XYZ file of C-alpha atoms in Angstrom:
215
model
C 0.038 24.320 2.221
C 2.524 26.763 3.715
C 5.593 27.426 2.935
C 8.774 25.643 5.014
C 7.589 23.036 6.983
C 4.622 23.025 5.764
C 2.451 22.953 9.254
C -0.643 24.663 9.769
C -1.742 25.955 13.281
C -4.120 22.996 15.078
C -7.421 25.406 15.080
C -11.224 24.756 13.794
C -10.467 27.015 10.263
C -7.451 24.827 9.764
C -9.895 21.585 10.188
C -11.189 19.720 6.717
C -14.184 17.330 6.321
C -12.973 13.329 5.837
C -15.768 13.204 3.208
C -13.541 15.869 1.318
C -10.319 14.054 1.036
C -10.138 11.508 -1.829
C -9.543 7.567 -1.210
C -6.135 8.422 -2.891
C -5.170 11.490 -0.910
C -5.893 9.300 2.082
C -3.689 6.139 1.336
C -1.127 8.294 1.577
C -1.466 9.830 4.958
C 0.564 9.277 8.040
C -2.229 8.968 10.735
C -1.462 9.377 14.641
C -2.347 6.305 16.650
C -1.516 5.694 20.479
C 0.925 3.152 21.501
C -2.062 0.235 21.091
C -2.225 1.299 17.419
C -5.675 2.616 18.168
C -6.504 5.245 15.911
C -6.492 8.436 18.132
C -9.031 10.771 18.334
C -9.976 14.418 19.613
C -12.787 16.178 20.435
C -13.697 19.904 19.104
C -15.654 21.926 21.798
C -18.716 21.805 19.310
C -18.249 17.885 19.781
C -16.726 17.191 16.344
C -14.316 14.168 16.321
C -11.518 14.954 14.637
C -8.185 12.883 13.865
C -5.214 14.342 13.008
C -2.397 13.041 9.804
C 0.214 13.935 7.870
C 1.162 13.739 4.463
C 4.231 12.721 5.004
C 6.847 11.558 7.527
C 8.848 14.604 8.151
C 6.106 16.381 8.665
C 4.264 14.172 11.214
C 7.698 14.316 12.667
C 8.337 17.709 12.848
C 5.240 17.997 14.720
C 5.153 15.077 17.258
C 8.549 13.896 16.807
C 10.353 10.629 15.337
C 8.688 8.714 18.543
C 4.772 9.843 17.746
C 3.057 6.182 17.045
C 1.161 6.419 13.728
C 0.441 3.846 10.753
C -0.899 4.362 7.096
C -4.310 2.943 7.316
C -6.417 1.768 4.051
C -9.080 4.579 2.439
C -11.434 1.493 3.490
C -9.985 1.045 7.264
C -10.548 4.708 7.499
C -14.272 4.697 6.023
C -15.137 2.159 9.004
C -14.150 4.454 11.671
C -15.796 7.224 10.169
C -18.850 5.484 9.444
C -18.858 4.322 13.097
C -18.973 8.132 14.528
C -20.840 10.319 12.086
C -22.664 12.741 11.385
C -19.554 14.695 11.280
C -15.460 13.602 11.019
C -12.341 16.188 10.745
C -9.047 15.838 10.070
C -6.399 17.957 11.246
C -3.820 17.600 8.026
C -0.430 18.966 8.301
C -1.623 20.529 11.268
C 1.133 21.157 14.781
C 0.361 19.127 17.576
C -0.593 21.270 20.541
C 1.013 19.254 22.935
C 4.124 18.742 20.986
C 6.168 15.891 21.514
C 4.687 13.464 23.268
C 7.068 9.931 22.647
C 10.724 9.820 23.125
C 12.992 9.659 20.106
C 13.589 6.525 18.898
C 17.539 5.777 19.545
C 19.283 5.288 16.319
C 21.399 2.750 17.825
C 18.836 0.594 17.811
C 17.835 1.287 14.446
C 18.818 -0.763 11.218
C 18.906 1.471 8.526
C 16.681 0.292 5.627
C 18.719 0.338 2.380
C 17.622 0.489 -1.379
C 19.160 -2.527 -3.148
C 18.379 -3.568 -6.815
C 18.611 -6.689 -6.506
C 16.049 -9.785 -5.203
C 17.671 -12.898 -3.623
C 16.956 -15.958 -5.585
C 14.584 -18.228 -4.294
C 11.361 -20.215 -5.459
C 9.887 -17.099 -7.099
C 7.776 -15.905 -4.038
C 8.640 -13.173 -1.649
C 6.455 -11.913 1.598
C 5.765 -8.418 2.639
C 4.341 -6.661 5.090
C 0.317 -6.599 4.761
C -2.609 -4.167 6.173
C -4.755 -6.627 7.983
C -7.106 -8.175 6.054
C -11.000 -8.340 7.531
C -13.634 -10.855 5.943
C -14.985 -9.215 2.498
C -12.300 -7.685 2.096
C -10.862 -7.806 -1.664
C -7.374 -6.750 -1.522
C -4.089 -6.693 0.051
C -2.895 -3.412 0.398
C 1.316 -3.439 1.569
C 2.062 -1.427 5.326
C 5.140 0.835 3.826
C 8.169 1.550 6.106
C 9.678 4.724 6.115
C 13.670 4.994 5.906
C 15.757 7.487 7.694
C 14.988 10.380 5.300
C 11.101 9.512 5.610
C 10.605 7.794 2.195
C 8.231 5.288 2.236
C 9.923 1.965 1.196
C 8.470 -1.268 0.305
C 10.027 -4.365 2.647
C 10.445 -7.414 1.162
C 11.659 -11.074 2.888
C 12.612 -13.916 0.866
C 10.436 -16.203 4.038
C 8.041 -15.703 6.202
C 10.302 -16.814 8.836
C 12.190 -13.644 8.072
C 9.946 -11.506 8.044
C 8.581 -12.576 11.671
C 11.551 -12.420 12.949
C 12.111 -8.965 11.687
C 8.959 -7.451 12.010
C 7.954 -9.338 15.201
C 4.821 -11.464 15.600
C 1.727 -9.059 15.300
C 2.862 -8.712 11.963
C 0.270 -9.146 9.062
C 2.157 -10.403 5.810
C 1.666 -11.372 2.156
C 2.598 -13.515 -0.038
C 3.669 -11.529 -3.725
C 5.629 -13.175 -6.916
C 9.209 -11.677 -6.324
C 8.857 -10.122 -10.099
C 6.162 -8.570 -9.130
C 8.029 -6.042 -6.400
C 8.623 -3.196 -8.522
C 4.871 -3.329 -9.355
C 3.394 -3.591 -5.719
C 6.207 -1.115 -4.826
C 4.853 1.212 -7.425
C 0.915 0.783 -6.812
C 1.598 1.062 -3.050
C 2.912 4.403 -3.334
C 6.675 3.365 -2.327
C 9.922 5.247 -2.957
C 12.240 2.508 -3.001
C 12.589 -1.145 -1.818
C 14.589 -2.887 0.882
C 15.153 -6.405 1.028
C 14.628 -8.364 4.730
C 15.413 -5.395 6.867
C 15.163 -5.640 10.638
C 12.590 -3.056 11.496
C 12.802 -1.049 14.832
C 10.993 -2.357 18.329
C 9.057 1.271 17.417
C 7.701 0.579 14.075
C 6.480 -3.077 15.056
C 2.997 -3.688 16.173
C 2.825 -4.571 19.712
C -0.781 -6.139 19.331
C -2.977 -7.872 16.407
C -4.306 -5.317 14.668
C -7.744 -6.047 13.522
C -10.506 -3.007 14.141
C -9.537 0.559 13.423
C -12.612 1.656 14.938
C -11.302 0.126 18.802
């Protein structure tokens, strides 16, 4: 990567094959969606699709702004897209955004921070957190991450499911996790820190059911 930000120029040498990224380099990308959540995706003049992420928040930030729509999709969501419109996928990584920003800024004021506590409310030993959705075969439950104010990725965690609905709003998929279990989903998810039943932004909630990456 370069120096500074980090951003590349958004050209065909700057361009890398899906195939090449690891499944482990790719749960931790910040991909652009458009306000549906649809994955978004471009066209190269040679009739490549490409998709553009980030590999982190700043970054994707710096390029489309705090407003861009994006979501961390499974290595598996991903793989169904791509398998869907092969021969040939790119993705523009750390890459600027030709046309900028796009979105308006989110307005802090309407923003609840997300906070690192230590501490778990005591309840009947289960907690629920925000889930990936979850298609028929599939084997796991992989956590949807939040990022706070810095861009951290943080685990959220509500002591009911009533909470976390009314927090995350009603296209939310959730999870059910033993509540001694958080600092090892936290850790295994790739999160920096946790916060416990945060209200999350109108932004950052889903405005749909989320069910097909490749739609």
């Amino acid at each position: 990567m370069a120096e500074g930000d980090g951003l590349r120029p958004f050209d065909r040498t700057t361009l890398v094959l899906f195939e090449d990224l690891s499944g482990r380099a790719v749960e931790e990308l910040y991909v652009l969606t458009g306000a549906d959540g649809a994955l978004e995706l471009r066209q190269t003049p040679q009739g490549e699709i490409v998709f553009v992420a980030f590999t982190s928040f700043t970054r994707l930030a710096t390029s489309c702004g705090a407003g861009q729509p994006h979501a961390r999709p499974s290595f598996a969501e991903l793989e169904r897209v791509v398998e869907a419109i092969r021969p040939t996928v790119l993705v523009g990584l750390d890459v600027w955004l030709p046309e900028g920003h796009r979105y308006p800024e989110p307005d802090p004021r309407a923003q609840e921070p997300l906070e690192r506590i230590e501490e778990v409310p005591a309840g009947d030993g289960r907690v629920w957190i925000p889930s990936r959705p979850v298609r028929k075969g599939d084997r796991t439950v992989m956590a949807e991450l939040h990022p706070d104010e810095s861009g951290k990725p943080l685990l959220c965690v509500y002591t009911s499911l009533d909470a976390l609905r009314q927090s995350c709003g009603p296209y939310q998929a959730a999870a059910a996790i033993e509540a001694d279990s958080i600092e090892q989903v936290a850790d295994e998810s790739g999160a920096r820190g946790v916060a416990i039943n945060p209200v999350l932004a109108e932004e950052a909630r889903h405005t749909g059911v989320v069910q097909d990456w490749s739609r």
